[in-house]
Rosetta silent file (secondary structure, phi, psi, omega in degrees, C-alpha in Angstrom):
SEQUENCE: XXXXXXXXXXXXXXXXXXXXXXXXXXXXXXXXXXXXXXXXXXXXXXXXXXXXXXXXXXXXXXXXXXXXXXXXXXXXXXXXXXXXXXXXXXXXXXXXXXXXXXXXXXXXXXXXXXXXXXXXXXXXXXXXXXXXXXXXXXXXXXXXXXXXXXXXXXXXXXXXXXXXXXXXXXXXXXXXXXXXXXXXXXXXXXXXXXXXXXX
SCORE:     score description
SCORE:     0.000 S_00000001
   1 L     0.000  133.579 -175.877   11.382  -23.325   31.077 S_00000001
   2 L   -69.531  144.523  177.677   11.054  -20.405   28.640 S_00000001
   3 L   -80.337  119.029 -177.478   11.573  -16.894   29.896 S_00000001
   4 L  -106.405   12.697 -176.334    8.276  -15.026   29.625 S_00000001
   5 L   -91.315  -11.633 -176.802    9.467  -11.782   31.160 S_00000001
   6 L   -78.055  179.069  178.889   10.891  -10.281   27.960 S_00000001
   7 L   -66.672  154.526  179.611    9.101   -8.123   25.401 S_00000001
   8 L   -64.823  123.839 -177.420    6.438   -9.668   23.209 S_00000001
   9 L   -70.586  151.867  175.845    8.190  -11.083   20.120 S_00000001
  10 L   -71.533  142.157  179.588    7.229   -9.944   16.644 S_00000001
  11 L  -120.478  143.454  178.962    5.180  -12.482   14.725 S_00000001
  12 L   -83.486  139.898  179.354    4.929  -12.938   10.997 S_00000001
  13 L   -92.961  136.442  178.278    1.510  -12.636    9.429 S_00000001
  14 L   -61.686  135.871 -178.493    0.369  -15.284    6.960 S_00000001
  15 H   -55.150  -37.052  179.977    0.273  -13.782    3.423 S_00000001
  16 H   -65.207  -39.697  178.433   -3.328  -14.904    2.929 S_00000001
  17 H   -68.781  -40.013  177.642   -4.416  -13.133    6.106 S_00000001
  18 H   -60.418  -43.576  177.980   -2.466  -10.025    5.130 S_00000001
  19 H   -62.618  -42.382 -179.869   -4.203  -10.008    1.751 S_00000001
  20 H   -63.562  -38.388 -179.965   -7.612  -10.450    3.419 S_00000001
  21 H   -70.597  -30.055  176.869   -6.953   -7.530    5.780 S_00000001
  22 H   -77.850  -35.844 -178.752   -5.967   -5.306    2.851 S_00000001
  23 H   -79.547  -30.727 -174.893   -8.924   -6.383    0.728 S_00000001
  24 H   -52.233  -53.501  179.485  -11.481   -6.328    3.539 S_00000001
  25 H   -60.090  -32.789  178.196  -11.903   -2.538    3.830 S_00000001
  26 H   -67.925  -39.681  177.627  -12.224   -2.278    0.042 S_00000001
  27 H   -65.131  -41.659  176.366  -14.992   -4.891    0.005 S_00000001
  28 H   -59.692  -43.455  178.627  -16.762   -3.020    2.811 S_00000001
  29 H   -59.321  -45.753 -178.590  -16.408    0.165    0.756 S_00000001
  30 H   -64.000  -47.527 -177.774  -17.857   -1.515   -2.332 S_00000001
  31 H   -66.362  -45.460 -178.855  -20.837   -3.074   -0.519 S_00000001
  32 H   -63.973  -37.350  178.275  -21.654    0.077    1.473 S_00000001
  33 H   -64.521  -40.818  179.942  -21.518    2.209   -1.669 S_00000001
  34 H   -66.601  -29.799 -175.842  -23.938   -0.099   -3.452 S_00000001
  35 H   -95.600  -32.985 -172.184  -26.392   -0.045   -0.580 S_00000001
  36 H  -135.030   -0.313  177.530  -26.157    3.451    0.854 S_00000001
  37 L    98.506  171.379 -170.727  -24.031    5.654   -1.395 S_00000001
  38 H   -66.648  -31.132 -175.729  -20.536    7.075   -1.396 S_00000001
  39 H   -76.005  -42.561  173.509  -20.754    9.021    1.875 S_00000001
  40 H   -63.420  -39.930  179.479  -21.883    6.090    4.000 S_00000001
  41 H   -62.483  -37.832  179.147  -19.319    3.982    2.170 S_00000001
  42 H   -63.479  -45.370  177.394  -16.581    6.484    3.033 S_00000001
  43 H   -61.908  -43.421  179.118  -17.412    6.305    6.727 S_00000001
  44 H   -64.126  -37.729  179.543  -17.550    2.509    6.619 S_00000001
  45 H   -64.390  -41.679  178.787  -14.242    2.433    4.760 S_00000001
  46 H   -62.225  -46.095  179.640  -12.569    4.557    7.419 S_00000001
  47 H   -63.648  -44.958 -178.757  -13.818    2.303   10.228 S_00000001
  48 H   -64.817  -36.465  179.694  -12.864   -0.875    8.354 S_00000001
  49 H   -63.282  -45.613 -178.765   -9.393    0.473    7.557 S_00000001
  50 H   -76.006  -26.566  172.878   -8.546    1.178   11.168 S_00000001
  51 H   -65.332  -40.506  178.197  -10.130   -2.101   12.274 S_00000001
  52 H   -64.216  -40.835  176.864   -7.791   -3.887    9.853 S_00000001
  53 H   -61.612  -39.803  179.334   -4.819   -1.992   11.302 S_00000001
  54 H   -63.311  -43.349  178.268   -5.851   -3.037   14.793 S_00000001
  55 H   -63.156  -41.693  177.220   -6.014   -6.691   13.749 S_00000001
  56 H   -57.811  -43.489 -178.693   -2.576   -6.379   12.114 S_00000001
  57 H   -66.344  -43.028 -178.893   -1.192   -4.989   15.350 S_00000001
  58 H   -63.841  -34.155 -177.288   -2.793   -7.671   17.516 S_00000001
  59 H   -83.571  -49.662 -171.902   -1.424  -10.433   15.307 S_00000001
  60 H  -101.584  -10.220 -176.623    2.033   -9.175   14.332 S_00000001
  61 L    61.525   22.701  173.402    2.694   -6.566   17.042 S_00000001
  62 L  -160.168  160.083  177.488    3.685   -4.128   14.312 S_00000001
  63 L  -126.347  128.652 -179.582    2.127   -2.221   11.433 S_00000001
  64 L   -64.557  155.476 -175.182    3.893   -1.852    8.099 S_00000001
  65 H   -62.466  -46.189 -173.885    4.677    1.663    6.922 S_00000001
  66 H   -63.675  -48.632  176.350    2.550    1.598    3.771 S_00000001
  67 H   -61.108  -33.926 -179.658   -0.756    0.519    5.406 S_00000001
  68 H   -67.641  -46.683  178.376   -0.168    3.044    8.174 S_00000001
  69 H   -62.152  -43.555  179.260    0.444    5.936    5.777 S_00000001
  70 H   -60.377  -40.520  179.839   -2.529    4.886    3.673 S_00000001
  71 H   -64.891  -38.904  178.259   -4.744    4.799    6.767 S_00000001
  72 H   -63.395  -42.026  178.623   -3.691    8.322    7.753 S_00000001
  73 H   -66.750  -37.963  175.359   -4.579    9.596    4.272 S_00000001
  74 H   -58.918  -43.817 -179.998   -7.906    7.736    4.471 S_00000001
  75 H   -61.561  -46.478 -176.837   -8.620    9.495    7.768 S_00000001
  76 H   -67.816  -52.757 -174.695   -7.777   12.944    6.386 S_00000001
  77 H   -76.141  -29.927  174.255   -9.479   12.672    2.997 S_00000001
  78 H   -66.228  -41.561  178.132  -12.377   10.623    4.332 S_00000001
  79 H   -63.247  -41.973  178.029  -13.034   13.245    6.978 S_00000001
  80 H   -63.783  -38.967  178.465  -12.947   16.012    4.349 S_00000001
  81 H   -60.286  -46.176 -177.604  -15.356   14.020    2.185 S_00000001
  82 H   -73.814  -38.507 -177.148  -17.875   13.673    5.009 S_00000001
  83 H   -68.585  -45.514 -176.553  -17.432   17.161    6.392 S_00000001
  84 H   -92.885   -5.339 -176.853  -17.730   18.966    3.058 S_00000001
  85 L    52.950   48.278 -178.991  -20.041   16.368    1.464 S_00000001
  86 L  -133.306  109.066 -174.863  -17.707   16.291   -1.529 S_00000001
  87 L   -76.020   -2.551  176.010  -16.702   12.865   -2.823 S_00000001
  88 H   -60.509  -32.756 -176.573  -13.793   14.316   -4.811 S_00000001
  89 H   -66.615  -47.690 -179.239  -11.622   14.005   -1.709 S_00000001
  90 H   -68.960  -29.161  177.702  -12.050   10.248   -1.221 S_00000001
  91 H   -71.494  -28.390  179.360  -11.604    9.733   -4.962 S_00000001
  92 H   -83.099  -12.669 -177.620   -8.313   11.609   -4.830 S_00000001
  93 H   -54.707  -49.141  178.520   -7.032    9.544   -1.903 S_00000001
  94 H   -61.718  -33.996  177.735   -5.426    6.799   -4.071 S_00000001
  95 H   -62.014  -47.597 -178.358   -3.818    9.483   -6.211 S_00000001
  96 H   -63.507  -46.156 -177.939   -2.243   11.149   -3.179 S_00000001
  97 H   -62.552  -48.287 -177.557   -1.061    7.881   -1.626 S_00000001
  98 H   -66.771  -41.894  178.122    0.460    6.524   -4.828 S_00000001
  99 H   -63.673  -37.348  178.930    2.081    9.836   -5.772 S_00000001
 100 H   -64.895  -48.896 -179.994    3.507   10.094   -2.254 S_00000001
 101 H   -63.243  -45.750 -179.925    4.978    6.579   -2.313 S_00000001
 102 H   -61.530  -44.701 -179.856    6.300    6.989   -5.848 S_00000001
 103 H   -64.664  -40.711  179.917    7.834   10.373   -5.117 S_00000001
 104 H   -66.663  -42.957 -178.761    9.482    9.186   -1.902 S_00000001
 105 H   -64.305  -49.646 -178.636   10.958    6.073   -3.521 S_00000001
 106 H   -71.154  -35.839  177.126   12.368    7.861   -6.556 S_00000001
 107 H   -64.878  -35.361  177.067   13.380   10.888   -4.508 S_00000001
 108 H   -61.299  -36.596  178.324   15.316    8.644   -2.156 S_00000001
 109 H   -67.398  -37.352  178.811   17.382    7.400   -5.082 S_00000001
 110 H   -59.300  -38.936 -179.195   18.172   10.975   -6.124 S_00000001
 111 L   -94.637   16.475  178.314   19.648   11.575   -2.668 S_00000001
 112 L    55.292   38.208  178.655   21.334    8.132   -2.694 S_00000001
 113 L  -132.745   75.637 -178.953   19.105    6.976    0.147 S_00000001
 114 L   -60.710  131.092 -175.485   17.001    4.050   -1.137 S_00000001
 115 L   -97.484  -19.963 -176.717   13.934    3.666    1.061 S_00000001
 116 H   -60.263  -36.529  176.759   12.566    0.351   -0.184 S_00000001
 117 H   -58.975  -28.983  178.550   14.983   -1.725    1.962 S_00000001
 118 H   -70.948  -24.627 -179.423   13.438   -0.097    5.043 S_00000001
 119 H   -89.078  -42.547 -173.741   10.018   -1.356    3.916 S_00000001
 120 H  -113.302    0.666 -174.415   10.927   -4.803    2.594 S_00000001
 121 L   -63.443  -23.505  178.087   14.358   -5.400    4.098 S_00000001
 122 L   -85.631   -3.915  179.464   13.014   -7.714    6.798 S_00000001
 123 L  -110.170  -41.710 -178.011   11.372   -9.900    4.135 S_00000001
 124 L  -122.279  147.521  174.574   13.856   -9.871    1.237 S_00000001
 125 L  -118.391  110.061 -178.110   17.639   -9.667    1.081 S_00000001
 126 E  -120.690  161.593  172.977   18.847   -8.117   -2.177 S_00000001
 127 L   -71.304  161.128  176.316   22.097   -6.728   -3.515 S_00000001
 128 H   -54.759  -40.261  178.402   22.414   -2.924   -3.676 S_00000001
 129 H   -63.677  -39.634  178.719   21.884   -3.118   -7.442 S_00000001
 130 H   -62.457  -45.019  177.910   18.776   -5.216   -6.895 S_00000001
 131 H   -62.066  -39.142 -179.579   17.319   -2.710   -4.433 S_00000001
 132 H   -62.256  -49.385 -179.407   18.104    0.122   -6.845 S_00000001
 133 H   -64.860  -42.521 -178.785   16.326   -1.530   -9.776 S_00000001
 134 H   -66.097  -37.413  178.607   13.371   -2.658   -7.657 S_00000001
 135 H   -63.541  -42.636  177.837   12.979    0.810   -6.179 S_00000001
 136 H   -60.664  -45.335 -178.115   12.839    2.373   -9.638 S_00000001
 137 H   -62.725  -46.239 -179.444   10.204   -0.123  -10.769 S_00000001
 138 H   -69.119  -36.546  177.988    8.001    0.359   -7.719 S_00000001
 139 H   -61.595  -46.500  178.793    8.415    4.128   -7.823 S_00000001
 140 H   -65.355  -40.224  179.473    7.317    4.279  -11.454 S_00000001
 141 H   -58.880  -46.566 -179.389    4.473    1.826  -10.756 S_00000001
 142 H   -62.533  -39.792  178.971    3.080    4.006   -7.974 S_00000001
 143 H   -66.902  -39.337  176.889    3.216    7.100  -10.165 S_00000001
 144 H   -62.996  -41.341  179.564    1.459    5.255  -13.003 S_00000001
 145 H   -67.031  -33.336  175.748   -1.245    4.109  -10.592 S_00000001
 146 H   -62.583  -45.633  178.943   -1.679    7.699   -9.382 S_00000001
 147 H   -65.458  -41.791 -179.564   -2.252    8.845  -12.957 S_00000001
 148 H   -60.933  -42.096  178.768   -4.532    5.883  -13.653 S_00000001
 149 H   -62.019  -41.346  178.557   -6.720    6.712  -10.661 S_00000001
 150 H   -61.181  -43.101 -179.952   -7.043   10.305  -11.835 S_00000001
 151 H   -63.932  -43.689 -175.658   -8.071    9.160  -15.309 S_00000001
 152 H   -67.044  -52.304 -172.720  -10.603    6.642  -13.972 S_00000001
 153 H   -69.728  -24.392  178.480  -12.394    8.771  -11.395 S_00000001
 154 H   -85.503   -9.430 -173.189  -12.621   11.741  -13.741 S_00000001
 155 H  -112.093  -18.150 -173.881  -13.928    9.611  -16.634 S_00000001
 156 L  -127.586  176.020  178.894  -16.486    7.212  -15.149 S_00000001
 157 L   -70.783  164.542  178.494  -19.347    7.142  -12.664 S_00000001
 158 H   -60.303  -43.400 -179.468  -18.766    6.908   -8.917 S_00000001
 159 H   -61.860  -39.840  179.068  -20.010    3.306   -8.829 S_00000001
 160 H   -67.247  -39.754  177.639  -17.606    2.308  -11.598 S_00000001
 161 H   -64.122  -41.707  178.395  -14.712    4.007   -9.834 S_00000001
 162 H   -61.079  -41.306  178.042  -15.555    2.199   -6.582 S_00000001
 163 H   -63.323  -41.056  177.686  -15.585   -1.113   -8.479 S_00000001
 164 H   -63.448  -45.345 -179.340  -12.188   -0.294   -9.997 S_00000001
 165 H   -61.449  -36.575 -176.959  -10.753    0.638   -6.604 S_00000001
 166 H   -79.938  -48.702 -170.290  -12.055   -2.600   -5.093 S_00000001
 167 H  -109.246   -0.534 -179.733  -11.441   -5.159   -7.823 S_00000001
 168 L  -111.465  -44.867 -172.183   -8.851   -3.468  -10.023 S_00000001
 169 H   -64.863  -52.735 -176.415   -6.232   -1.731   -7.902 S_00000001
 170 H   -65.200  -44.447  175.613   -5.188   -4.576   -5.617 S_00000001
 171 H   -59.376  -39.954  177.210   -5.066   -7.245   -8.365 S_00000001
 172 H   -61.547  -39.781  178.597   -2.943   -4.932  -10.523 S_00000001
 173 H   -65.676  -41.525  179.111   -0.587   -4.434   -7.599 S_00000001
 174 H   -65.014  -42.066  178.909   -0.333   -8.187   -6.981 S_00000001
 175 H   -62.431  -43.683  178.960    0.349   -8.895  -10.652 S_00000001
 176 H   -63.374  -42.793 -179.882    3.068   -6.247  -10.693 S_00000001
 177 H   -61.238  -42.908  179.224    4.599   -7.622   -7.481 S_00000001
 178 H   -64.478  -33.268 -179.797    4.690  -11.142   -8.921 S_00000001
 179 H   -68.441  -14.726  179.211    6.346   -9.791  -12.066 S_00000001
 180 L   -89.219   -4.509 -178.231    9.250   -8.592   -9.898 S_00000001
 181 H   -58.679  -45.527  178.178   10.117  -12.106   -8.676 S_00000001
 182 H   -58.356  -39.743  178.122   12.680  -12.767  -11.463 S_00000001
 183 H   -62.959  -46.469 -178.356   14.466   -9.509  -10.622 S_00000001
 184 H   -67.019  -33.319  177.487   14.545  -10.312   -6.908 S_00000001
 185 H   -68.227  -42.162 -178.543   15.738  -13.854   -7.614 S_00000001
 186 H   -66.960  -27.656 -176.295   18.533  -12.623   -9.878 S_00000001
 187 L  -114.912   24.208  179.132   19.709  -10.119   -7.263 S_00000001
 188 E   -67.941  133.932  178.136   19.120  -12.130   -4.117 S_00000001
 189 L   -98.115   79.869 -176.764   21.842  -11.592   -1.509 S_00000001
 190 L   -67.754  -31.147  179.395   21.946  -15.135   -0.170 S_00000001
 191 L  -126.619   96.944 -176.512   25.248  -14.538    1.579 S_00000001
 192 L   -56.820  -24.784 -177.348   25.497  -10.982    2.908 S_00000001
 193 L   -81.613  -13.392 -178.095   29.216  -11.499    3.590 S_00000001
 194 L   -87.453  127.143  179.809   29.927  -12.384   -0.039 S_00000001
 195 L   -65.379  147.504 -178.738   30.806   -9.388   -2.230 S_00000001
 196 L   -99.874  151.673  177.555   28.525   -8.818   -5.180 S_00000001
 197 L   -76.464  142.245  178.134   29.547   -8.285   -8.773 S_00000001
 198 L   -86.728   62.193 -178.247   28.947   -4.832  -10.168 S_00000001
 199 L   -73.958    0.000    0.000   27.005   -6.096  -13.180 S_00000001
């Protein structure tokens, strides 16, 4: 008979469900903006974001670092948007999040402390060289996305920016992630005990 007295084990979340939980708040944001405007949409986005985090916790008994940090920034900048009635804050949220992630990843390399293994190390096993290269790519990607968000929200209407945030940002991230598969395959550490070549 299984021992049920121990701590609740961590459970892996199906990738499709994870994608749905990440996309869900954006869809809520898009629909609410179309029906009631950016301020109602901001409030709905905040509620949907934390609802998604709650579901993640109930299913997996843990919350990944990136969604958690993003949710905190949503809370801060969403609150400022509603309090000051200034939609610049919610539009700057992706810029802040991406710049923060990019800066932390690249800054970690400067101090010889790669941070990406702490985020993805329980999913992928790579050689040190692989982690180094992947960290550089993701760090640069986040910084590019920060700049892209600034260009978009300052150049187009609010509705167009909301559409980009909903249907552009996540697909671009998925495409970039898929493009890293060859790198991760080439630097996979299938046998942690086996020394790696310094190629």
